[in-house]
Structure formats: C-alpha cells, structure tokens
PDB file of C-alpha atoms in Angstrom:
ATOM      1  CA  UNK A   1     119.005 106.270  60.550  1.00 44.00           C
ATOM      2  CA  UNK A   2     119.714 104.401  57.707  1.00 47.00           C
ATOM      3  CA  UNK A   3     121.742 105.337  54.949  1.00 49.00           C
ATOM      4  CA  UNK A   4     119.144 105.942  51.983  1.00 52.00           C
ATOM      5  CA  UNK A   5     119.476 103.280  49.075  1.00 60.00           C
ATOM      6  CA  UNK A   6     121.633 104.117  46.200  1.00 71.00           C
ATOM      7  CA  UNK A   7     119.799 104.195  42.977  1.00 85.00           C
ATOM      8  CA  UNK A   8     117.738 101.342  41.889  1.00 88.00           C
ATOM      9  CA  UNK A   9     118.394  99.703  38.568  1.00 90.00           C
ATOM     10  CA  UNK A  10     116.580 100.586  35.408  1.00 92.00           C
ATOM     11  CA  UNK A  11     115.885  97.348  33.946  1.00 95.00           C
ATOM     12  CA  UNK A  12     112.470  96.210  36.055  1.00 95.00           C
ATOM     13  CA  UNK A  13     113.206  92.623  37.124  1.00 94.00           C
ATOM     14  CA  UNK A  14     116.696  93.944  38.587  1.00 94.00           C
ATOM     15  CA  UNK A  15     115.124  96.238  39.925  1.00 94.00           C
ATOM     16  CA  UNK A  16     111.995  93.945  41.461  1.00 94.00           C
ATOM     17  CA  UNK A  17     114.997  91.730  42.749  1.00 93.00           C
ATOM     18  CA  UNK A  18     117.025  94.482  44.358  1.00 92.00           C
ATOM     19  CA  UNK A  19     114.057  95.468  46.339  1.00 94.00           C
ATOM     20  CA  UNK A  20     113.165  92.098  47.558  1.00 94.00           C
ATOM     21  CA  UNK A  21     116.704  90.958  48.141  1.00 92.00           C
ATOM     22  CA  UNK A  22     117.849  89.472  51.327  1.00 90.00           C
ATOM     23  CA  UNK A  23     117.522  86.302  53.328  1.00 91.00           C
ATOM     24  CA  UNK A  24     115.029  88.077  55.681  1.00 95.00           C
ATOM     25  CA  UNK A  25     113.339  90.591  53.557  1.00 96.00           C
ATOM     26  CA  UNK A  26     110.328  87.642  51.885  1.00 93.00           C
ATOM     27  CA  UNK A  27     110.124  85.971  55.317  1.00 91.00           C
ATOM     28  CA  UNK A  28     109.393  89.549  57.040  1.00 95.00           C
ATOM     29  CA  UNK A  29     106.580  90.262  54.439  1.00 94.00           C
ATOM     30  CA  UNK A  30     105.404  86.726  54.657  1.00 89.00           C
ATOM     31  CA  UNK A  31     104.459  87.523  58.749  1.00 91.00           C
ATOM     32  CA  UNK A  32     103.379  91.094  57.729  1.00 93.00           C
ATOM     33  CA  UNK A  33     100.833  89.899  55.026  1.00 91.00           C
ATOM     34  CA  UNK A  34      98.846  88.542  57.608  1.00 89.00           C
ATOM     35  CA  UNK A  35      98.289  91.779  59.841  1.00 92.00           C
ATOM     36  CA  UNK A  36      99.989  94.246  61.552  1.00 95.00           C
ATOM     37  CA  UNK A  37     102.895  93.355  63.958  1.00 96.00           C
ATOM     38  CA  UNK A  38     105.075  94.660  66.457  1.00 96.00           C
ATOM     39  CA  UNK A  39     109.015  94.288  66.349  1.00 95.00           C
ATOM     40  CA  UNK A  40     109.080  92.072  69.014  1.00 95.00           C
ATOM     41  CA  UNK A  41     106.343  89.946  67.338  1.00 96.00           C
ATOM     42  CA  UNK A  42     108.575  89.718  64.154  1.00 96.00           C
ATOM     43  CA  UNK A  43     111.748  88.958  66.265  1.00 96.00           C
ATOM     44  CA  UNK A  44     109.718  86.107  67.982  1.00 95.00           C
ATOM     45  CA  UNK A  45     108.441  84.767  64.876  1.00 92.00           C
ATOM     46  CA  UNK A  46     112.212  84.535  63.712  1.00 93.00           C
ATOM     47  CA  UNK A  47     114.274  83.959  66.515  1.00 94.00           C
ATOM     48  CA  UNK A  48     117.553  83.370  64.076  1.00 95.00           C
ATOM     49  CA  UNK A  49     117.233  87.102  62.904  1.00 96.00           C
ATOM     50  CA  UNK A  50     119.508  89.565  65.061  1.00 97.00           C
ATOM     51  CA  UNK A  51     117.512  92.610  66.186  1.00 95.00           C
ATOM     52  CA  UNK A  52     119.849  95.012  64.307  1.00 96.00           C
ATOM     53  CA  UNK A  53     119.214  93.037  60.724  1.00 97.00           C
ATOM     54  CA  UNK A  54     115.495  93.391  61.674  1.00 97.00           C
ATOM     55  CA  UNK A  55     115.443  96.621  62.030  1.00 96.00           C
ATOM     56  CA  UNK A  56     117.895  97.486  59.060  1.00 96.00           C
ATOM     57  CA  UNK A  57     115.875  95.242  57.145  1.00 97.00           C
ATOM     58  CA  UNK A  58     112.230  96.773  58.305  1.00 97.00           C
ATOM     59  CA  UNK A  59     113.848 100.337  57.031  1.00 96.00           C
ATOM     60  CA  UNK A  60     115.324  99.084  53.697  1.00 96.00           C
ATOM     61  CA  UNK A  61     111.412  97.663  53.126  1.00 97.00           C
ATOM     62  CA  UNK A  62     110.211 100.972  54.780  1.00 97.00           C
ATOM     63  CA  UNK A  63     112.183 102.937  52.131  1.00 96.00           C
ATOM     64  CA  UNK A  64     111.184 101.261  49.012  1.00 96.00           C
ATOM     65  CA  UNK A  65     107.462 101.415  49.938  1.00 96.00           C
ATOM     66  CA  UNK A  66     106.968  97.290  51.178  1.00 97.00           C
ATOM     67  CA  UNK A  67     105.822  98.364  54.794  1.00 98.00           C
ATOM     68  CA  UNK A  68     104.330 101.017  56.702  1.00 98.00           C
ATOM     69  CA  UNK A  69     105.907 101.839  60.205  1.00 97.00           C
ATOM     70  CA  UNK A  70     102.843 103.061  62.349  1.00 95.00           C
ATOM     71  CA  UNK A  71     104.229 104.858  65.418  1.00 93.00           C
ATOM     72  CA  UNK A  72     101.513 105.277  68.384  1.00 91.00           C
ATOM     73  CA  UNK A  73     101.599 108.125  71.066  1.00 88.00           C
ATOM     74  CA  UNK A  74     101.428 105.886  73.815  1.00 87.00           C
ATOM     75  CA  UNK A  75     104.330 105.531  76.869  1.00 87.00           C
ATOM     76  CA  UNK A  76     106.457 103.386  76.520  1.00 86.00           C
ATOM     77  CA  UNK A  77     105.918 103.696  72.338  1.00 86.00           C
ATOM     78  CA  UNK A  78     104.458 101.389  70.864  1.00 90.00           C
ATOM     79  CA  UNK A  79     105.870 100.697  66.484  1.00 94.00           C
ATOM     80  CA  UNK A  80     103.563  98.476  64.238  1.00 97.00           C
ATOM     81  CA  UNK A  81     104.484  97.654  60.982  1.00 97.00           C
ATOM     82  CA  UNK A  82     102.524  96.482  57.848  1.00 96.00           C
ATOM     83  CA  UNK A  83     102.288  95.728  54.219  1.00 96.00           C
ATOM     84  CA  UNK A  84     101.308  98.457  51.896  1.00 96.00           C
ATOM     85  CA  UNK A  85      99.886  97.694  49.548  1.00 96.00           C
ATOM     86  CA  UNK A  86     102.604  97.896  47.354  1.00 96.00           C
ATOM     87  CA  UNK A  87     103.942  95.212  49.530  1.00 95.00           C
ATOM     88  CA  UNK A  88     100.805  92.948  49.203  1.00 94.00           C
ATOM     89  CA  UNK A  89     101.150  92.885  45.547  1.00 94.00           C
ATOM     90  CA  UNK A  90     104.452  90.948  45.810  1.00 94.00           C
ATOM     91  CA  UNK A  91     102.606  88.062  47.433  1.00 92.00           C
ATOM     92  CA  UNK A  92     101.563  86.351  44.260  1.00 92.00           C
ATOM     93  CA  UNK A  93     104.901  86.496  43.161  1.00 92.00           C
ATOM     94  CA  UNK A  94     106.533  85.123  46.650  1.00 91.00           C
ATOM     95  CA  UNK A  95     104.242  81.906  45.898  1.00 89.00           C
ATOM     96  CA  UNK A  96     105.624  81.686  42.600  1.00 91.00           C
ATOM     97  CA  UNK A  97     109.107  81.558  44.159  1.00 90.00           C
ATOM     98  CA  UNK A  98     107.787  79.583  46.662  1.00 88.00           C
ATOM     99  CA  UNK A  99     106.378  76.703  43.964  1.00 90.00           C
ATOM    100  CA  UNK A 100     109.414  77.544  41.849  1.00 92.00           C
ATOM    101  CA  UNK A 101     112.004  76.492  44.460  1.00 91.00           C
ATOM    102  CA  UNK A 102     109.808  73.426  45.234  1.00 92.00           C
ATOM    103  CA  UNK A 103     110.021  72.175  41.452  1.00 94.00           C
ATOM    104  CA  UNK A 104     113.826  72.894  41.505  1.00 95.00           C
ATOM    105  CA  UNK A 105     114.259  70.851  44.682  1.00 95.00           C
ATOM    106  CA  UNK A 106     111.947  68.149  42.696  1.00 95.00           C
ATOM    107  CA  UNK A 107     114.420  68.181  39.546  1.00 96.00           C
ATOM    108  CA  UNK A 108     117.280  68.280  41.968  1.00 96.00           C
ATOM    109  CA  UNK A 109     116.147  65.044  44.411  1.00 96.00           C
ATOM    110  CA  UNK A 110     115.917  67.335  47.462  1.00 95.00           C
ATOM    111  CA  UNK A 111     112.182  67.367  47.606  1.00 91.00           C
ATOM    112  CA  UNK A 112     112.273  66.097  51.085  1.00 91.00           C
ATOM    113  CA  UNK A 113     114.610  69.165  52.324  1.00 90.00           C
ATOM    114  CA  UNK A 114     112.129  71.951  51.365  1.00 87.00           C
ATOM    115  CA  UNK A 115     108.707  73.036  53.146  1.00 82.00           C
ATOM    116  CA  UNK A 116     105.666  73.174  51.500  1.00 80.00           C
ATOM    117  CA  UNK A 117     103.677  76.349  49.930  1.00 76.00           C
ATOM    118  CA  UNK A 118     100.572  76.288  51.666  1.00 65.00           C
ATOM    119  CA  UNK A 119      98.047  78.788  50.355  1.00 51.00           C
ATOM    120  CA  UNK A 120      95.382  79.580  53.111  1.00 48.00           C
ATOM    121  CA  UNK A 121      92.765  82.734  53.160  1.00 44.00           C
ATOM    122  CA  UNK A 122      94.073  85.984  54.240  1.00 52.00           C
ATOM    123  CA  UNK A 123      91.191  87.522  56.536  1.00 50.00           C
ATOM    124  CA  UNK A 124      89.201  85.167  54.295  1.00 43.00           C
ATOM    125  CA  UNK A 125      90.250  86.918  51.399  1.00 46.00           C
ATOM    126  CA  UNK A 126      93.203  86.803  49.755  1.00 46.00           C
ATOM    127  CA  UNK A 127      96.128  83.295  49.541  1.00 46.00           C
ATOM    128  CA  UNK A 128      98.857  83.122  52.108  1.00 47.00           C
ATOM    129  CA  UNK A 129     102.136  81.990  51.656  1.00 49.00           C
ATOM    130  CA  UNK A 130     104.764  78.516  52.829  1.00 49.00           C
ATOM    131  CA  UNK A 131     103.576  76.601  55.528  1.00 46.00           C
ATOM    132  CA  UNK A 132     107.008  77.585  57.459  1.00 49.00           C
ATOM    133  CA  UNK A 133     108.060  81.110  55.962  1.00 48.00           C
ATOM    134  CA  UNK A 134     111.523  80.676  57.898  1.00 48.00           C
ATOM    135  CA  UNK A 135     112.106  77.151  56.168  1.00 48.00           C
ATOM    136  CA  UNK A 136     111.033  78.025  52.901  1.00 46.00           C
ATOM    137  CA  UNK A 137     113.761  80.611  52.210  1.00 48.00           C
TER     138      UNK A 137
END
C-alpha cells in the first residue's frame, strides 16, 4: 500500500492545493462526480494515464477523503470508486479553475488551444464540469 502522506500544510489554500495536486487528480474527480466507476472505466476514460498512476493517484484521493473505494464480495472482485462528499464540494471550485484558465488563455491569445467549461446537470441536480476533462487540464 501506499506510503501515507506526510503532513499537510497549515496555511488552508496550500493545503487545498496539496490535496488536489497532480495532472490526474481534477480529471479523476471530474469522471467520478458523475457516478460511481470502476478502475477500468477510469482507465478507459483516460487512456494516457498508466494504471500504476491511477491507482497511486485513486489512494492519494482515497487518503485525504476525495473518494470512497467500495469493494464488493463478488468473484472475481469487483472496486467502485466515488466522490464523497468532501470530494463533491471541490466541484465549484474545479469550474472556477476551469473558467480561470480559459480567461488566462484569453489574455494570453491561446483561446483556441483550450476546451470549453461546459456546465450540464448532475443527475439533474447539481453543474458538471469541461466539456473534455482530459483537455482541460
């Protein structure tokens, strides 16, 4: 198993930061927001991922409360993960990124090089982020 995380910084947007981190780490929650999904779902969904960074990746979340591993008693086993909700409450601030990065590519001419932050219901509830998570970030 993973080695557990070394202490998190004090000051809150470090520590916000530090948790959310990684190239993978907002385009994992982005597919996880929507439901509950199986490895090999996730490794479909982002085929330039490497099954190890996945997984190290899924267990860094796991750790710092962002997803729920839910393991089933079935043969062969079968491993969903999901967004706590913990997790779902950075999803407001991954479209703020999202529209932040967009305005940056804006002031920087490269408007044409980013994807879109589409916000669509979430089981007809809540906004969903980027029209193409992998893209985006």
């Amino acid at each position: 198993m993973a080695e557990p995380m070394k202490r998190l910084p004090e000051l809150p947007v470090e520590r916000a930061l530090k948790v959310i981190s990684g190239r993978w780490k907002p385009v994992i929650l982005y597919y996880v927001f929507s439901g509950p999904k199986r490895l090999s779902e996730l490794k479909r969904m982002m085929p330039a991922i490497t099954q190890k960074v996945l997984i190290q990746q899924l267990r860094e979340m796991e750790e710092h409360g962002l997803v729920a591993r839910q393991i089933f008693a079935e043969v062969p086993a079968r491993v969903e993960y999901n967004a706590t909700e913990l997790g779902l409450a950075l999803e407001p601030v991954l479209l703020a990124l999202c529209q932040w990065g967009q305005r940056h590519a804006e002031a920087r001419n490269e408007a044409d090089k980013v994807a879109d932050c589409i916000v669509r219901p979430r089981r007809a509830t809540a906004p969903r982020l980027f029209s193409d998570a992998h893209k985006a970030l």
